[in-house]
Coordinates of C-alpha atoms in Angstrom, one line a residue:
Chain D
D24 CA -25.5 -48.0 18.5
I25 CA -26.8 -44.4 17.5
Q26 CA -30.4 -44.1 16.5
M27 CA -31.8 -41.7 14.0
T28 CA -35.4 -40.4 14.1
Q29 CA -36.7 -39.0 11.2
S30 CA -40.2 -36.5 10.9
P31 CA -42.8 -36.9 9.3
S32 CA -42.9 -40.4 8.4
S33 CA -44.9 -39.2 5.9
L34 CA -44.9 -35.6 4.0
P35 CA -47.9 -33.8 1.7
A36 CA -47.1 -31.9 -0.4
S37 CA -47.8 -29.5 -3.4
L38 CA -46.0 -28.9 -6.7
G39 CA -43.9 -25.3 -6.0
E40 CA -43.9 -25.9 -2.3
R41 CA -40.9 -25.8 0.3
V42 CA -40.8 -28.5 2.5
T43 CA -38.5 -29.6 5.2
I44 CA -37.6 -33.4 6.4
S45 CA -36.1 -33.7 10.1
C46 CA -33.5 -36.5 11.4
R47 CA -32.4 -36.5 14.9
A48 CA -29.8 -38.4 16.5
S49 CA -29.9 -40.5 19.7
Q50 CA -26.3 -38.9 20.9
G51 CA -24.0 -36.1 18.9
I52 CA -22.6 -37.3 15.6
S53 CA -20.3 -33.8 14.5
N54 CA -22.0 -33.2 11.6
N55 CA -21.8 -36.8 10.0
L56 CA -25.0 -36.9 8.6
N57 CA -26.3 -37.5 4.8
W58 CA -29.2 -37.8 3.0
Y59 CA -30.6 -40.5 0.6
Q60 CA -33.3 -40.1 -2.1
Q61 CA -34.9 -43.5 -3.2
K62 CA -37.8 -43.5 -6.2
P63 CA -40.3 -45.9 -6.4
D64 CA -38.2 -48.0 -8.4
G65 CA -35.9 -48.5 -6.2
T66 CA -33.3 -46.3 -7.0
I67 CA -31.7 -44.5 -4.6
K68 CA -29.6 -41.4 -4.6
P69 CA -27.2 -39.7 -2.7
L70 CA -28.2 -36.1 -1.9
I71 CA -26.3 -34.5 0.6
Y72 CA -22.7 -35.3 2.7
Y73 CA -21.7 -33.9 6.1
T74 CA -24.5 -32.1 6.7
S75 CA -24.8 -29.7 3.9
N76 CA -22.8 -30.7 1.1
L77 CA -24.6 -31.1 -2.1
Q78 CA -23.4 -34.6 -4.1
S79 CA -22.4 -33.7 -7.9
G80 CA -25.5 -33.7 -9.8
V81 CA -28.0 -32.8 -7.3
P82 CA -30.1 -29.9 -8.0
S83 CA -29.6 -26.2 -5.8
R84 CA -33.3 -26.6 -4.5
F85 CA -31.8 -29.1 -2.0
S86 CA -30.3 -28.3 1.3
G87 CA -29.3 -29.7 4.5
S88 CA -28.2 -28.0 7.9
G89 CA -28.1 -28.9 11.7
S90 CA -25.5 -29.5 14.0
G91 CA -25.0 -31.9 16.8
T92 CA -28.1 -34.2 17.5
D93 CA -30.6 -32.2 15.1
Y94 CA -30.2 -31.9 11.2
S95 CA -32.7 -31.2 8.6
L96 CA -33.4 -31.6 4.8
T97 CA -35.1 -28.4 3.0
I98 CA -36.5 -28.3 -0.7
S99 CA -37.0 -25.3 -1.6
S100 CA -39.7 -25.7 -4.5
L101 CA -40.7 -29.4 -5.2
E102 CA -40.5 -30.5 -8.5
P103 CA -42.8 -33.7 -9.8
E104 CA -39.2 -36.0 -9.8
D105 CA -38.9 -35.1 -6.0
F106 CA -41.6 -37.0 -4.6
A107 CA -39.9 -40.1 -3.0
M108 CA -38.7 -41.7 0.0
Y109 CA -35.7 -40.0 1.9
Y110 CA -33.4 -41.6 4.7
C111 CA -30.7 -39.9 6.6
Q112 CA -27.9 -41.5 7.7
Q113 CA -25.6 -41.2 10.5
D114 CA -21.3 -41.9 9.9
A115 CA -20.1 -40.6 13.0
S116 CA -19.3 -44.2 14.2
F117 CA -20.2 -48.0 13.5
P118 CA -22.8 -49.6 12.9
R119 CA -23.9 -46.6 10.2
T120 CA -27.5 -46.8 10.8
F121 CA -30.7 -44.9 9.0
G122 CA -33.1 -42.8 10.0
G123 CA -36.9 -44.4 9.3
G124 CA -37.5 -42.6 6.4
T125 CA -39.9 -39.9 5.1
K126 CA -42.3 -40.2 2.2
L127 CA -43.0 -37.5 0.4
E128 CA -45.9 -37.4 -1.7
L129 CA -48.2 -35.2 -3.5
K130 CA -51.3 -33.5 -1.7
Chain U
E6 CA -18.7 -43.5 -14.8
V7 CA -18.8 -45.1 -11.9
Q8 CA -21.0 -47.9 -12.1
L9 CA -22.3 -50.9 -9.8
Q10 CA -23.9 -53.9 -11.5
Q11 CA -25.4 -56.1 -9.0
S12 CA -26.4 -59.4 -10.2
G13 CA -29.8 -60.9 -10.8
P14 CA -32.7 -62.4 -8.4
E15 CA -32.3 -64.9 -5.9
V16 CA -34.1 -67.8 -4.7
G17 CA -33.2 -69.6 -2.0
R18 CA -34.5 -72.3 0.1
P19 CA -34.7 -72.3 4.0
G20 CA -31.4 -73.2 5.4
S21 CA -29.4 -72.4 2.4
S22 CA -27.1 -70.1 1.3
V23 CA -27.3 -67.3 -1.5
K24 CA -24.1 -65.2 -3.0
I25 CA -24.7 -62.0 -5.2
S26 CA -22.1 -59.9 -6.7
C27 CA -21.5 -56.2 -7.0
K28 CA -19.4 -55.4 -10.3
A29 CA -17.3 -52.2 -10.1
S30 CA -16.1 -50.2 -13.2
G31 CA -14.9 -46.5 -13.6
Y32 CA -13.0 -46.2 -10.5
T33 CA -9.8 -47.8 -9.4
F34 CA -11.8 -50.6 -7.1
T35 CA -9.6 -50.8 -4.5
D36 CA -9.4 -47.3 -3.6
Y37 CA -13.0 -47.4 -1.8
V38 CA -14.7 -49.3 1.3
M39 CA -17.8 -51.2 -0.4
N40 CA -20.8 -51.3 1.7
W41 CA -23.7 -53.7 1.8
V42 CA -27.6 -52.0 3.1
K43 CA -30.5 -53.9 3.2
Q44 CA -34.2 -53.1 2.6
S45 CA -36.8 -55.7 3.9
P46 CA -40.1 -55.5 2.0
G47 CA -42.0 -52.1 2.4
Q48 CA -39.0 -50.7 5.7
G49 CA -36.1 -48.7 5.7
L50 CA -32.6 -48.9 5.4
E51 CA -29.8 -51.2 7.2
W52 CA -26.4 -51.4 7.0
I53 CA -24.9 -54.7 7.0
G54 CA -21.1 -54.1 6.7
W55 CA -18.4 -53.2 4.3
I56 CA -15.1 -54.5 3.0
D57 CA -11.9 -52.9 1.8
P58 CA -10.9 -54.6 -1.1
E59 CA -7.2 -53.7 -1.0
Y60 CA -6.8 -55.7 2.3
G61 CA -9.8 -57.6 2.7
S62 CA -10.5 -56.2 5.9
T63 CA -14.3 -56.2 6.9
D64 CA -16.9 -54.7 9.3
Y65 CA -20.3 -55.8 10.1
A66 CA -23.3 -54.6 11.9
E67 CA -23.7 -57.3 15.2
K68 CA -27.0 -58.3 13.9
F69 CA -25.3 -59.5 10.3
K70 CA -22.0 -61.3 12.0
K71 CA -23.4 -64.8 11.6
K72 CA -25.8 -63.9 8.4
A73 CA -23.0 -61.9 5.9
T74 CA -20.0 -62.6 5.0
L75 CA -18.4 -60.0 2.6
T76 CA -15.1 -60.8 0.2
A77 CA -14.0 -59.2 -3.0
D78 CA -11.9 -59.9 -5.9
T79 CA -9.6 -57.6 -7.3
S80 CA -8.7 -59.3 -10.2
S81 CA -12.7 -59.2 -11.4
N82 CA -13.2 -55.5 -9.5
T83 CA -16.1 -57.4 -7.8
A84 CA -17.5 -57.4 -4.5
Y85 CA -19.7 -60.3 -2.9
I86 CA -21.9 -61.2 0.0
Q87 CA -23.1 -64.4 1.1
L88 CA -25.9 -65.4 3.2
S89 CA -26.3 -67.6 4.9
S90 CA -28.8 -70.4 7.0
L91 CA -31.6 -68.4 5.3
T92 CA -34.8 -67.8 6.8
S93 CA -37.8 -66.0 5.5
E94 CA -36.2 -62.9 7.5
D95 CA -33.7 -63.2 4.5
T96 CA -36.3 -61.8 1.8
A97 CA -35.2 -58.1 1.2
T98 CA -33.5 -56.3 -1.6
Y99 CA -29.2 -55.7 -1.3
F100 CA -27.7 -52.9 -2.2
C101 CA -23.7 -52.5 -2.7
A102 CA -22.8 -48.8 -2.4
R103 CA -19.2 -47.3 -2.7
G104 CA -18.1 -45.8 0.6
T105 CA -16.5 -42.4 0.2
I106 CA -16.0 -39.5 3.2
A107 CA -18.8 -38.2 0.8
A108 CA -21.1 -40.6 2.4
M109 CA -21.9 -43.7 0.1
D110 CA -21.9 -42.0 -3.3
Y111 CA -22.7 -44.6 -5.9
W112 CA -25.1 -47.4 -5.3
G113 CA -25.8 -50.7 -7.1
Q114 CA -29.5 -51.3 -8.5
G115 CA -30.0 -53.5 -6.0
V116 CA -30.9 -57.8 -6.0
M117 CA -34.0 -59.1 -4.7
V118 CA -33.6 -62.2 -2.5
T119 CA -36.5 -64.5 -2.5
V120 CA -36.4 -67.4 0.4
S121 CA -38.9 -69.7 -0.4
S122 CA -39.8 -73.5 0.1

């Protein structure tokens, strides 16, 4: 199985700040990397697919990049609704696997 | 509008089974696979498996092969997951999520399953 490692696990940040969350795969995943946001009420929203493509309706302050084994999610200027959990997920191979999550919290 | 409406919370006794549903609307049910994802309390996300509703074909993560059974009813556009031989380890929230080339692009609201005697 491909292991996905996210860092940091917790990220204190301020409104308006630019933040980056990292995700590393245990082997190359050829850009087959997706990002999801989970709100405190449990609702899960897809953000980015195939490394850098925004899902419909996702604000442009979100962006993704990476290649090989290393990927990242960047939020250019934090809004109040962005404080949530974030997960990366690979779909290069089965079983699909997720990173352990990053909690983005208000500093 | 695409929607995945999951059934309500379940309580199951140890050793029993539960079956939860995910009713799809707003798209052609047989055109997309349906994933199932587990989230234990305070933990991250685990992929259980998926089903292709058109053919009924399935694929499971190894650790769920003896635990979960995925089915789909194309007449009602509903996917199901049955969890058997329940233990405390199965206490979790279970999500369905439509699968496309654009990842898991729509998610249900999740169903809390509690295993308790």
